[in-house]
mmCIF file of C-alpha atoms and ligand atoms in Angstrom:
data_model
loop_
_atom_site.group_PDB
_atom_site.id
_atom_site.type_symbol
_atom_site.label_atom_id
_atom_site.label_comp_id
_atom_site.label_asym_id
_atom_site.label_seq_id
_atom_site.Cartn_x
_atom_site.Cartn_y
_atom_site.Cartn_z
ATOM 1 C CA UNK A 266 163.327 186.752 85.400
ATOM 2 C CA UNK A 267 166.355 186.887 84.165
ATOM 3 C CA UNK A 268 168.184 183.466 84.851
ATOM 4 C CA UNK A 269 171.913 184.899 85.041
ATOM 5 C CA UNK A 270 174.353 181.695 84.554
ATOM 6 C CA UNK A 271 177.925 182.639 86.023
ATOM 7 C CA UNK A 272 176.540 185.260 87.623
ATOM 8 C CA UNK A 273 178.918 185.764 90.435
ATOM 9 C CA UNK A 274 182.240 186.384 88.098
ATOM 10 C CA UNK A 275 183.706 188.750 86.785
ATOM 11 C CA UNK A 276 181.359 190.400 84.259
ATOM 12 C CA UNK A 277 178.454 187.954 85.223
ATOM 13 C CA UNK A 278 178.127 189.952 88.280
ATOM 14 C CA UNK A 279 178.420 193.537 86.892
ATOM 15 C CA UNK A 280 175.800 192.450 84.428
ATOM 16 C CA UNK A 281 173.591 191.033 88.080
ATOM 17 C CA UNK A 282 174.161 195.075 88.675
ATOM 18 C CA UNK A 283 172.338 196.986 85.756
ATOM 19 C CA UNK A 284 169.750 194.132 85.492
ATOM 20 C CA UNK A 285 168.699 194.992 89.137
ATOM 21 C CA UNK A 286 169.222 199.364 87.821
ATOM 22 C CA UNK A 287 167.283 198.336 85.263
ATOM 23 C CA UNK A 288 164.095 197.064 86.547
ATOM 24 C CA UNK A 289 165.271 193.037 85.996
ATOM 25 C CA UNK A 290 164.694 190.286 88.620
ATOM 26 C CA UNK A 291 168.164 187.984 89.009
ATOM 27 C CA UNK A 292 168.456 184.118 89.239
ATOM 28 C CA UNK A 293 171.763 183.487 89.476
ATOM 29 C CA UNK A 294 173.794 179.761 89.127
ATOM 30 C CA UNK A 295 177.260 179.513 89.634
ATOM 31 C CA UNK A 296 179.534 176.882 90.281
ATOM 32 C CA UNK A 297 181.882 179.239 92.063
ATOM 33 C CA UNK A 298 184.558 177.771 90.070
ATOM 34 C CA UNK A 299 186.202 180.979 89.636
ATOM 35 C CA UNK A 300 184.337 183.564 91.167
ATOM 36 C CA UNK A 301 183.310 183.956 95.226
ATOM 37 C CA UNK A 302 179.712 184.535 96.281
ATOM 38 C CA UNK A 303 180.414 188.046 98.315
ATOM 39 C CA UNK A 304 180.494 189.366 94.545
ATOM 40 C CA UNK A 305 176.544 188.311 94.711
ATOM 41 C CA UNK A 306 175.678 190.325 98.689
ATOM 42 C CA UNK A 307 177.983 192.944 97.154
ATOM 43 C CA UNK A 308 176.031 193.607 94.323
ATOM 44 C CA UNK A 309 172.947 192.863 96.845
ATOM 45 C CA UNK A 310 174.019 195.665 98.628
ATOM 46 C CA UNK A 311 174.883 198.551 95.906
ATOM 47 C CA UNK A 312 170.854 198.074 94.609
ATOM 48 C CA UNK A 313 169.350 197.257 97.678
ATOM 49 C CA UNK A 314 167.510 194.255 95.458
ATOM 50 C CA UNK A 315 167.773 190.677 96.207
ATOM 51 C CA UNK A 316 169.438 188.291 93.576
ATOM 52 C CA UNK A 317 168.593 184.346 93.950
ATOM 53 C CA UNK A 318 171.208 182.844 93.842
ATOM 54 C CA UNK A 319 171.923 178.541 93.387
ATOM 55 C CA UNK A 320 175.125 177.588 93.840
ATOM 56 C CA UNK A 321 175.817 175.104 91.148
ATOM 57 C CA UNK A 322 177.084 173.411 88.195
ATOM 58 C CA UNK A 323 175.057 173.730 84.463
ATOM 59 C CA UNK A 324 176.109 170.440 83.886
ATOM 60 C CA UNK A 325 173.875 169.206 86.238
ATOM 61 C CA UNK A 326 170.768 169.107 84.860
ATOM 62 C CA UNK A 327 168.611 168.362 87.975
ATOM 63 C CA UNK A 328 169.382 171.751 89.426
ATOM 64 C CA UNK A 329 168.561 173.340 86.210
ATOM 65 C CA UNK A 330 165.214 172.191 86.311
ATOM 66 C CA UNK A 331 164.273 172.886 89.550
ATOM 67 C CA UNK A 332 165.638 176.496 89.144
ATOM 68 C CA UNK A 333 163.156 176.329 85.789
ATOM 69 C CA UNK A 334 160.574 174.780 87.510
ATOM 70 C CA UNK A 335 160.323 177.256 91.103
ATOM 71 C CA UNK A 336 161.078 180.454 88.446
ATOM 72 C CA UNK A 337 159.027 182.253 85.525
ATOM 73 C CA UNK A 338 162.306 182.246 83.618
ATOM 74 C CA UNK A 339 161.594 184.917 80.845
ATOM 75 C CA UNK A 340 165.158 184.515 79.438
ATOM 76 C CA UNK A 341 169.117 182.917 79.910
ATOM 77 C CA UNK A 342 172.035 185.452 80.165
ATOM 78 C CA UNK A 343 174.814 182.492 79.409
ATOM 79 C CA UNK A 344 178.946 183.836 80.747
ATOM 80 C CA UNK A 345 179.041 180.650 82.642
ATOM 81 C CA UNK A 346 182.080 178.574 82.037
ATOM 82 C CA UNK A 347 185.263 178.632 81.451
ATOM 83 C CA UNK A 348 188.007 181.432 80.185
ATOM 84 C CA UNK A 349 191.567 180.678 80.426
ATOM 85 C CA UNK A 350 193.588 179.617 77.322
ATOM 86 C CA UNK A 351 196.574 178.587 78.607
ATOM 87 C CA UNK A 352 194.235 175.464 81.255
ATOM 88 C CA UNK A 353 192.468 174.887 77.656
ATOM 89 C CA UNK A 354 195.747 173.827 75.411
ATOM 90 C CA UNK A 355 197.001 172.107 78.594
ATOM 91 C CA UNK A 356 193.257 170.791 79.972
ATOM 92 C CA UNK A 357 190.898 170.751 76.755
ATOM 93 C CA UNK A 358 188.866 167.409 78.300
ATOM 94 C CA UNK A 359 187.325 169.912 81.292
ATOM 95 C CA UNK A 360 187.160 172.556 78.268
ATOM 96 C CA UNK A 361 184.978 171.163 75.913
ATOM 97 C CA UNK A 362 182.852 169.260 78.519
ATOM 98 C CA UNK A 363 182.632 172.609 80.593
ATOM 99 C CA UNK A 364 181.386 174.920 77.959
ATOM 100 C CA UNK A 365 180.053 172.544 75.465
ATOM 101 C CA UNK A 366 178.345 170.199 77.375
ATOM 102 C CA UNK A 367 177.308 172.577 79.977
ATOM 103 C CA UNK A 368 175.243 174.688 76.872
ATOM 104 C CA UNK A 369 174.219 172.079 75.818
ATOM 105 C CA UNK A 370 172.846 170.788 78.769
ATOM 106 C CA UNK A 371 171.519 174.282 80.074
ATOM 107 C CA UNK A 372 169.586 175.005 76.069
ATOM 108 C CA UNK A 373 167.664 172.067 76.236
ATOM 109 C CA UNK A 374 166.407 172.186 79.352
ATOM 110 C CA UNK A 375 165.262 175.953 78.581
ATOM 111 C CA UNK A 376 163.747 174.280 75.061
ATOM 112 C CA UNK A 377 161.537 171.382 77.385
ATOM 113 C CA UNK A 378 160.624 175.220 79.548
ATOM 114 C CA UNK A 379 159.937 176.765 76.700
ATOM 115 C CA UNK A 380 162.256 179.758 77.454
ATOM 116 C CA UNK A 381 163.728 180.624 74.177
ATOM 117 C CA UNK A 382 165.485 183.893 74.550
ATOM 118 C CA UNK A 383 169.297 183.361 75.136
ATOM 119 C CA UNK A 384 171.876 186.523 75.333
ATOM 120 C CA UNK A 385 175.182 184.212 75.056
ATOM 121 C CA UNK A 386 179.253 185.652 75.988
ATOM 122 C CA UNK A 387 181.745 184.633 72.977
ATOM 123 C CA UNK A 388 184.826 186.612 72.490
ATOM 124 C CA UNK A 389 187.035 187.903 69.109
ATOM 125 C CA UNK A 390 188.522 184.811 70.589
ATOM 126 C CA UNK A 391 186.634 183.159 67.761
ATOM 127 C CA UNK A 392 188.289 185.506 64.997
ATOM 128 C CA UNK A 393 192.098 184.782 65.797
ATOM 129 C CA UNK A 394 194.708 185.710 64.231
ATOM 130 C CA UNK A 395 193.083 188.275 61.858
ATOM 131 C CA UNK A 396 194.432 190.033 58.744
ATOM 132 C CA UNK A 397 192.766 192.805 58.973
ATOM 133 C CA UNK A 398 191.289 195.730 61.091
ATOM 134 C CA UNK A 399 188.825 196.031 61.809
ATOM 135 C CA UNK A 400 187.002 193.404 63.087
ATOM 136 C CA UNK A 401 183.526 192.864 61.318
ATOM 137 C CA UNK A 402 181.546 190.201 62.193
ATOM 138 C CA UNK A 403 181.639 188.517 58.751
ATOM 139 C CA UNK A 404 184.929 187.672 59.147
ATOM 140 C CA UNK A 405 185.444 183.974 58.786
ATOM 141 C CA UNK A 406 186.332 182.343 62.266
ATOM 142 C CA UNK A 407 189.212 180.590 62.672
ATOM 143 C CA UNK A 408 190.074 180.126 66.804
ATOM 144 C CA UNK A 409 193.536 178.534 67.830
ATOM 145 C CA UNK A 410 192.649 177.177 71.058
ATOM 146 C CA UNK A 411 190.747 174.369 72.828
ATOM 147 C CA UNK A 412 189.228 177.747 74.823
ATOM 148 C CA UNK A 413 187.937 179.566 71.098
ATOM 149 C CA UNK A 414 186.910 176.807 69.377
ATOM 150 C CA UNK A 415 184.207 175.653 72.288
ATOM 151 C CA UNK A 416 182.348 179.569 71.808
ATOM 152 C CA UNK A 417 183.090 178.792 68.389
ATOM 153 C CA UNK A 418 181.081 175.419 68.809
ATOM 154 C CA UNK A 419 178.625 177.028 71.575
ATOM 155 C CA UNK A 420 178.068 179.385 68.104
ATOM 156 C CA UNK A 421 177.247 176.663 66.038
ATOM 157 C CA UNK A 422 174.795 174.841 67.488
ATOM 158 C CA UNK A 423 173.136 178.380 69.034
ATOM 159 C CA UNK A 424 173.088 179.157 65.134
ATOM 160 C CA UNK A 425 172.124 175.576 64.272
ATOM 161 C CA UNK A 426 169.160 175.731 67.243
ATOM 162 C CA UNK A 427 167.460 178.888 65.555
ATOM 163 C CA UNK A 428 167.688 178.019 62.159
ATOM 164 C CA UNK A 429 165.556 174.345 63.106
ATOM 165 C CA UNK A 430 163.539 176.685 65.533
ATOM 166 C CA UNK A 431 162.375 180.102 65.005
ATOM 167 C CA UNK A 432 160.693 180.898 67.874
ATOM 168 C CA UNK A 433 164.399 181.053 69.723
ATOM 169 C CA UNK A 434 165.191 184.735 70.151
ATOM 170 C CA UNK A 435 169.593 184.506 70.391
ATOM 171 C CA UNK A 436 172.222 186.909 70.696
ATOM 172 C CA UNK A 437 175.615 186.458 70.605
ATOM 173 C CA UNK A 438 177.663 188.970 72.071
ATOM 174 C CA UNK A 439 181.565 188.745 70.856
ATOM 175 C CA UNK A 440 183.527 190.245 73.459
ATOM 176 C CA UNK A 441 187.222 192.277 73.225
ATOM 177 C CA UNK A 442 188.912 192.889 76.280
ATOM 178 C CA UNK A 443 186.898 193.414 79.214
ATOM 179 C CA UNK A 444 188.584 195.610 81.343
ATOM 180 C CA UNK A 445 188.127 197.713 84.717
ATOM 181 C CA UNK A 446 185.132 197.872 87.050
ATOM 182 C CA UNK A 447 182.939 199.247 88.612
ATOM 183 C CA UNK A 448 182.322 202.917 90.061
ATOM 184 C CA UNK A 449 181.956 201.701 93.662
ATOM 185 C CA UNK A 450 184.657 200.412 93.901
ATOM 186 C CA UNK A 451 182.954 197.298 95.062
ATOM 187 C CA UNK A 452 183.261 194.786 92.447
ATOM 188 C CA UNK A 453 185.561 194.186 90.183
ATOM 189 C CA UNK A 454 187.946 191.422 88.853
ATOM 190 C CA UNK A 455 189.470 188.865 91.266
ATOM 191 C CA UNK A 456 191.776 186.734 89.256
ATOM 192 C CA UNK A 457 193.071 183.579 91.626
ATOM 193 C CA UNK A 458 196.839 183.164 91.515
ATOM 194 C CA UNK A 459 199.210 185.512 88.795
ATOM 195 C CA UNK A 460 196.870 187.411 86.645
ATOM 196 C CA UNK A 461 197.378 186.025 82.451
ATOM 197 C CA UNK A 462 195.637 189.442 81.721
ATOM 198 C CA UNK A 463 197.677 192.162 81.370
ATOM 199 C CA UNK A 464 195.407 194.947 83.214
ATOM 200 C CA UNK A 465 195.273 192.324 86.040
ATOM 201 C CA UNK A 466 198.341 192.061 86.104
ATOM 202 C CA UNK A 467 199.307 195.736 85.443
ATOM 203 C CA UNK A 468 197.248 197.106 88.756
ATOM 204 C CA UNK A 469 198.988 193.924 90.867
ATOM 205 C CA UNK A 470 202.571 195.528 90.366
ATOM 206 C CA UNK A 471 201.770 199.172 90.497
ATOM 207 C CA UNK A 472 200.025 197.902 93.969
ATOM 208 C CA UNK A 473 203.639 196.516 94.593
ATOM 209 C CA UNK A 474 201.713 193.073 94.827
ATOM 210 C CA UNK A 475 204.140 191.398 91.372
ATOM 211 C CA UNK A 476 207.373 193.116 90.772
ATOM 212 C CA UNK A 477 207.040 193.591 87.311
ATOM 213 C CA UNK A 478 205.341 193.144 84.270
ATOM 214 C CA UNK A 479 206.583 191.482 81.257
ATOM 215 C CA UNK A 480 205.824 193.222 78.002
ATOM 216 C CA UNK A 481 205.684 190.161 75.157
ATOM 217 C CA UNK A 482 207.384 191.565 72.535
ATOM 218 C CA UNK A 483 207.833 194.916 71.005
ATOM 219 C CA UNK A 484 208.426 194.166 67.868
ATOM 220 C CA UNK A 485 205.275 193.273 66.539
ATOM 221 C CA UNK A 486 204.010 195.430 63.380
ATOM 222 C CA UNK A 487 202.449 198.687 65.381
ATOM 223 C CA UNK A 488 204.011 201.979 65.755
ATOM 224 C CA UNK A 489 205.368 200.886 69.106
ATOM 225 C CA UNK A 490 205.897 197.582 68.245
ATOM 226 C CA UNK A 491 203.615 196.400 70.980
ATOM 227 C CA UNK A 492 199.944 194.170 71.173
ATOM 228 C CA UNK A 493 196.948 196.626 70.485
ATOM 229 C CA UNK A 494 193.443 195.221 71.226
ATOM 230 C CA UNK A 495 190.126 196.593 72.536
ATOM 231 C CA UNK A 496 189.862 197.236 75.682
ATOM 232 C CA UNK A 497 186.588 197.437 76.642
ATOM 233 C CA UNK A 498 184.970 198.980 79.956
ATOM 234 C CA UNK A 499 182.717 196.093 81.845
ATOM 235 C CA UNK A 500 179.695 198.493 82.527
ATOM 236 C CA UNK A 501 179.708 199.007 79.378
ATOM 237 C CA UNK A 502 179.528 195.717 78.651
ATOM 238 C CA UNK A 503 177.198 194.828 80.389
ATOM 239 C CA UNK A 504 175.329 197.320 79.771
ATOM 240 C CA UNK A 505 175.059 195.752 76.253
ATOM 241 C CA UNK A 506 173.744 192.868 77.778
ATOM 242 C CA UNK A 507 170.612 195.045 78.533
ATOM 243 C CA UNK A 508 170.040 195.963 75.651
ATOM 244 C CA UNK A 509 170.640 192.628 73.581
ATOM 245 C CA UNK A 510 167.877 191.549 75.884
ATOM 246 C CA UNK A 511 165.821 194.263 74.972
ATOM 247 C CA UNK A 512 166.356 194.089 71.319
ATOM 248 C CA UNK A 513 164.953 189.982 71.644
ATOM 249 C CA UNK A 514 161.734 191.687 72.083
ATOM 250 C CA UNK A 515 160.697 192.801 69.199
ATOM 251 C CA UNK A 516 163.002 190.061 67.612
ATOM 252 C CA UNK A 517 163.253 186.368 66.688
ATOM 253 C CA UNK A 518 166.393 184.876 64.989
ATOM 254 C CA UNK A 519 170.069 185.378 65.936
ATOM 255 C CA UNK A 520 172.491 188.059 66.047
ATOM 256 C CA UNK A 521 176.372 188.355 65.935
ATOM 257 C CA UNK A 522 177.552 191.303 67.524
ATOM 258 C CA UNK A 523 180.880 192.917 68.413
ATOM 259 C CA UNK A 524 181.298 194.304 71.556
ATOM 260 C CA UNK A 525 183.906 196.607 71.381
ATOM 261 C CA UNK A 526 184.896 200.345 71.745
ATOM 262 C CA UNK A 527 186.507 199.555 67.993
ATOM 263 C CA UNK A 528 190.191 201.704 69.510
ATOM 264 C CA UNK A 529 192.737 200.016 69.811
ATOM 265 C CA UNK A 530 195.637 200.664 72.156
ATOM 266 C CA UNK A 531 199.440 199.131 72.775
ATOM 267 C CA UNK A 532 200.686 197.514 75.477
ATOM 268 C CA UNK A 533 202.580 201.045 76.317
ATOM 269 C CA UNK A 534 199.565 202.876 75.630
ATOM 270 C CA UNK A 535 197.781 200.746 78.380
ATOM 271 C CA UNK A 536 200.926 200.854 80.802
ATOM 272 C CA UNK A 537 201.451 205.089 80.872
ATOM 273 C CA UNK A 538 197.452 205.788 81.296
ATOM 274 C CA UNK A 539 197.613 203.370 84.412
ATOM 275 C CA UNK A 540 200.410 205.205 85.535
ATOM 276 C CA UNK A 541 198.586 208.066 85.349
ATOM 277 C CA UNK A 542 195.958 206.913 86.387
ATOM 278 C CA UNK A 543 197.721 204.935 90.101
ATOM 279 C CA UNK A 544 199.901 207.878 90.245
ATOM 280 C CA UNK A 545 202.972 205.138 90.070
ATOM 281 C CA UNK A 546 205.688 204.763 88.082
ATOM 282 C CA UNK A 547 205.074 200.982 86.743
ATOM 283 C CA UNK A 548 208.570 198.651 86.099
ATOM 284 C CA UNK A 549 208.761 196.998 83.138
ATOM 285 C CA UNK A 550 210.722 194.430 81.076
ATOM 286 C CA UNK A 551 210.708 193.324 77.733
ATOM 287 C CA UNK A 552 210.590 189.697 77.246
ATOM 288 C CA UNK A 553 209.263 187.140 73.806
ATOM 289 C CA UNK A 554 206.410 187.661 72.160
ATOM 290 C CA UNK A 555 203.816 185.202 74.745
ATOM 291 C CA UNK A 556 202.841 182.346 72.088
ATOM 292 C CA UNK A 557 199.848 182.967 70.121
ATOM 293 C CA UNK A 558 199.241 185.754 70.926
ATOM 294 C CA UNK A 559 198.293 188.085 67.379
ATOM 295 C CA UNK A 560 199.211 191.628 66.939
ATOM 296 C CA UNK A 561 196.586 193.747 66.631
ATOM 297 C CA UNK A 562 193.054 193.403 67.473
ATOM 298 C CA UNK A 563 190.128 196.281 67.401
ATOM 299 C CA UNK A 564 186.455 195.917 66.691
ATOM 300 C CA UNK A 565 184.302 196.846 64.468
ATOM 301 C CA UNK A 566 181.342 198.346 66.030
ATOM 302 C CA UNK A 567 178.887 199.854 63.259
ATOM 303 C CA UNK A 568 176.728 196.985 64.033
ATOM 304 C CA UNK A 569 176.094 197.444 66.972
ATOM 305 C CA UNK A 570 175.807 200.774 67.041
ATOM 306 C CA UNK A 571 172.542 199.415 64.572
ATOM 307 C CA UNK A 572 171.157 196.754 65.732
ATOM 308 C CA UNK A 573 171.225 197.497 69.231
ATOM 309 C CA UNK A 574 171.747 200.851 70.303
ATOM 310 C CA UNK A 575 174.477 201.212 72.488
ATOM 311 C CA UNK A 576 178.014 202.057 72.129
ATOM 312 C CA UNK A 577 181.255 202.072 74.742
ATOM 313 C CA UNK A 578 180.836 204.840 77.239
ATOM 314 C CA UNK A 579 184.196 205.059 78.735
ATOM 315 C CA UNK A 580 187.386 205.652 78.185
ATOM 316 C CA UNK A 581 190.783 203.748 78.166
ATOM 317 C CA UNK A 582 191.593 206.421 81.879
ATOM 318 C CA UNK A 583 188.077 206.110 83.001
ATOM 319 C CA UNK A 584 189.069 202.686 82.946
ATOM 320 C CA UNK A 585 192.227 202.507 84.333
ATOM 321 C CA UNK A 586 191.047 204.519 87.005
ATOM 322 C CA UNK A 587 187.987 202.440 88.392
ATOM 323 C CA UNK A 588 190.593 199.229 87.817
ATOM 324 C CA UNK A 589 193.223 201.540 90.295
ATOM 325 C CA UNK A 590 189.763 202.765 93.244
ATOM 326 C CA UNK A 591 188.710 198.178 93.029
ATOM 327 C CA UNK A 592 191.841 197.507 93.563
ATOM 328 C CA UNK A 593 193.169 199.631 96.423
ATOM 329 C CA UNK A 594 189.663 199.129 98.179
ATOM 330 C CA UNK A 595 190.425 195.526 97.974
ATOM 331 C CA UNK A 596 194.046 194.154 98.087
ATOM 332 C CA UNK A 597 193.013 190.920 98.199
ATOM 333 C CA UNK A 598 190.322 190.619 95.940
ATOM 334 C CA UNK A 599 186.379 189.811 97.523
ATOM 335 C CA UNK A 600 189.224 188.020 100.490
ATOM 336 C CA UNK A 601 189.254 191.361 101.815
HETATM 337 P P1 NAD B 897 184.738 184.291 85.770
HETATM 338 O O1 NAD B 897 185.499 183.585 85.424
HETATM 339 O O2 NAD B 897 185.002 185.863 86.009
HETATM 340 O O3 NAD B 897 183.064 184.029 85.123
HETATM 341 C C1 NAD B 897 182.695 183.160 84.712
HETATM 342 C C2 NAD B 897 181.734 182.354 86.035
HETATM 343 O O4 NAD B 897 181.919 181.172 85.233
HETATM 344 C C3 NAD B 897 182.473 182.154 86.945
HETATM 345 O O5 NAD B 897 181.852 182.720 88.254
HETATM 346 C C4 NAD B 897 183.015 180.481 87.378
HETATM 347 O O6 NAD B 897 182.664 180.078 89.214
HETATM 348 C C5 NAD B 897 181.128 180.459 87.368
HETATM 349 N N1 NAD B 897 181.532 178.980 86.050
HETATM 350 C C6 NAD B 897 181.608 178.278 85.519
HETATM 351 N N2 NAD B 897 181.489 177.212 85.037
HETATM 352 C C7 NAD B 897 181.001 176.486 85.021
HETATM 353 C C8 NAD B 897 179.791 175.555 85.053
HETATM 354 N N3 NAD B 897 179.904 174.184 84.720
HETATM 355 N N4 NAD B 897 178.352 175.749 85.627
HETATM 356 C C9 NAD B 897 178.017 177.183 86.894
HETATM 357 N N5 NAD B 897 179.290 177.559 86.722
HETATM 358 C C10 NAD B 897 179.993 178.004 86.286
HETATM 359 O O7 NAD B 897 184.588 184.839 83.909
HETATM 360 P P2 NAD B 897 184.438 185.814 82.814
HETATM 361 O O8 NAD B 897 185.703 186.898 83.124
HETATM 362 O O9 NAD B 897 182.485 187.499 83.850
HETATM 363 O O10 NAD B 897 183.480 185.419 81.406
HETATM 364 C C11 NAD B 897 182.663 185.280 81.577
HETATM 365 C C12 NAD B 897 182.115 184.753 80.183
HETATM 366 O O11 NAD B 897 181.975 185.978 79.371
HETATM 367 C C13 NAD B 897 182.618 183.294 80.264
HETATM 368 O O12 NAD B 897 182.277 182.665 79.412
HETATM 369 C C14 NAD B 897 183.387 183.996 79.763
HETATM 370 O O13 NAD B 897 184.274 182.788 78.230
HETATM 371 C C15 NAD B 897 183.154 185.097 78.660
HETATM 372 N N6 NAD B 897 184.347 186.092 77.902
HETATM 373 C C16 NAD B 897 185.027 186.627 79.116
HETATM 374 C C17 NAD B 897 186.706 187.323 78.590
HETATM 375 C C18 NAD B 897 187.130 188.706 79.544
HETATM 376 O O14 NAD B 897 188.472 188.677 79.331
HETATM 377 N N7 NAD B 897 186.940 188.472 80.951
HETATM 378 C C19 NAD B 897 186.417 187.934 77.511
HETATM 379 C C20 NAD B 897 185.516 187.296 76.290
HETATM 380 C C21 NAD B 897 184.426 186.643 76.419
HETATM 381 C C1 UD1 B 898 193.539 186.946 76.154
HETATM 382 C C2 UD1 B 898 193.417 185.494 75.549
HETATM 383 C C3 UD1 B 898 191.845 185.578 74.642
HETATM 384 C C4 UD1 B 898 191.052 186.624 75.356
HETATM 385 C C5 UD1 B 898 191.658 187.837 76.006
HETATM 386 C C6 UD1 B 898 190.354 187.822 77.123
HETATM 387 C C7 UD1 B 898 195.861 184.742 75.167
HETATM 388 C C8 UD1 B 898 196.962 183.642 74.128
HETATM 389 N N1 UD1 B 898 194.392 185.036 74.666
HETATM 390 O O1 UD1 B 898 193.727 188.006 74.989
HETATM 391 O O2 UD1 B 898 191.304 184.371 74.047
HETATM 392 O O3 UD1 B 898 190.047 186.234 74.916
HETATM 393 O O4 UD1 B 898 192.033 187.472 77.090
HETATM 394 O O5 UD1 B 898 190.177 189.594 77.480
HETATM 395 O O6 UD1 B 898 195.545 184.630 76.745
HETATM 396 N N2 UD1 B 898 200.855 191.438 77.995
HETATM 397 C C9 UD1 B 898 201.713 191.456 78.167
HETATM 398 N N3 UD1 B 898 202.094 191.894 78.891
HETATM 399 C C10 UD1 B 898 201.377 190.363 79.945
HETATM 400 C C11 UD1 B 898 199.866 190.334 79.280
HETATM 401 C C12 UD1 B 898 199.330 190.650 78.033
HETATM 402 O O7 UD1 B 898 202.164 191.959 77.506
HETATM 403 O O8 UD1 B 898 201.560 190.061 81.669
HETATM 404 C C13 UD1 B 898 200.128 192.571 76.880
HETATM 405 C C14 UD1 B 898 199.724 190.614 75.372
HETATM 406 O O9 UD1 B 898 201.075 190.547 74.121
HETATM 407 C C15 UD1 B 898 197.992 191.618 74.762
HETATM 408 C C16 UD1 B 898 198.269 192.638 75.825
HETATM 409 O O10 UD1 B 898 198.636 192.615 77.032
HETATM 410 O O11 UD1 B 898 200.008 192.676 73.308
HETATM 411 C C17 UD1 B 898 197.013 192.255 76.501
HETATM 412 O O12 UD1 B 898 197.384 190.527 76.684
HETATM 413 P P1 UD1 B 898 195.542 189.878 77.577
HETATM 414 O O13 UD1 B 898 194.656 190.897 78.546
HETATM 415 O O14 UD1 B 898 196.186 188.704 78.182
HETATM 416 O O15 UD1 B 898 194.705 189.389 76.588
HETATM 417 P P2 UD1 B 898 194.723 189.379 74.786
HETATM 418 O O16 UD1 B 898 196.019 188.696 74.167
HETATM 419 O O17 UD1 B 898 194.360 190.076 73.672
#
């Protein structure tokens, strides 16, 4: 049985689907602070398999004790966390409390029940402003905001735990820019309010719900002047977690792995790909750079291939097509 924390969220729900399709049994804990349990109902429907769901908070030891007492948990995939950079700057207490304290609580209870297999959602944000690309796992870590700091702290805690006790098996997965949706159009990203990230914003513009995209700067040192990122399809990302679980069966200790495609796309390239996918013209205006944004970031993916035997399959066109299907079938996200 796999425990998925934050399993009702965007990446969590896609990973639950891949887990069930791979024959794993799944239990989810999620406090629904940034998600809806409807995502899990849809995953159950798509797979014809039940998910055991606990609505609760990873900061609450009682509910975690209950879950570990009631089920034989073999491994945990730990997605639960808050992820808005801007909110973390305004409210660092909340981010340290939710992400770091919540994680420590989880690791303590895992230890108590001798469940020492963990896959953790880290982020490319831990690298901060990189000097060269592609970004390799051994680059220095220099996050530039409280959200990124929480990821780095949790990574450090896990490094110390696995050094002290060699029976732990830990995968730190550093995601680049997850986008896309399941091809069924039944599950996808459903941000609350006005989206901060590029793809959810573009898709709302294409759907006519927002008037135009603001392109944050066209004076970067890139071929077309706009920022370049490594966008990765969420289904590829989810499959990377299954590979990490498989690896843990044969490998103890801690591994740190970038999950990206290794390809960078500019804002304008993404915009064009989305126009083709949606057959819509997407109005945009170039504005000032967003504070804290970097110019170029894409992954060195050679270690993922070597250690996990994993590489991304879906290209940017497929990512945009899947987002557009999800947007069209669910104009109001899971509220529909
Ligand atoms: P999400 O917000 O959709 O999912 C996170 C889930 O965790 C939500 O369902 C939320 O309700 C739940 N949650 C939050 N705090 C909790 C708590 N204390 N107890 C129980 N549940 C809690 O986000 P996502 O995009 O699916 O991201 C999943 C993980 O991946 C996060 O840890 C995030 O930081 C990390 N990550 C995301 C991205 C990205 O761009 N989406 C990039 C890198 C890393
Ligand atoms: C953001 C987060 C990062 C997180 C990542 C996850 C910030 C500062 N960083 O990174 O911590 O790990 O999401 O996916 O929030 N853009 C526009 N207009 C928009 C939105 C974005 O031009 O309305 C541009 C950005 O300047 C950037 C690119 O699109 O060049 C991608 O932006 P975004 O989707 O927000 O991701 P990141 O900035 O990489």
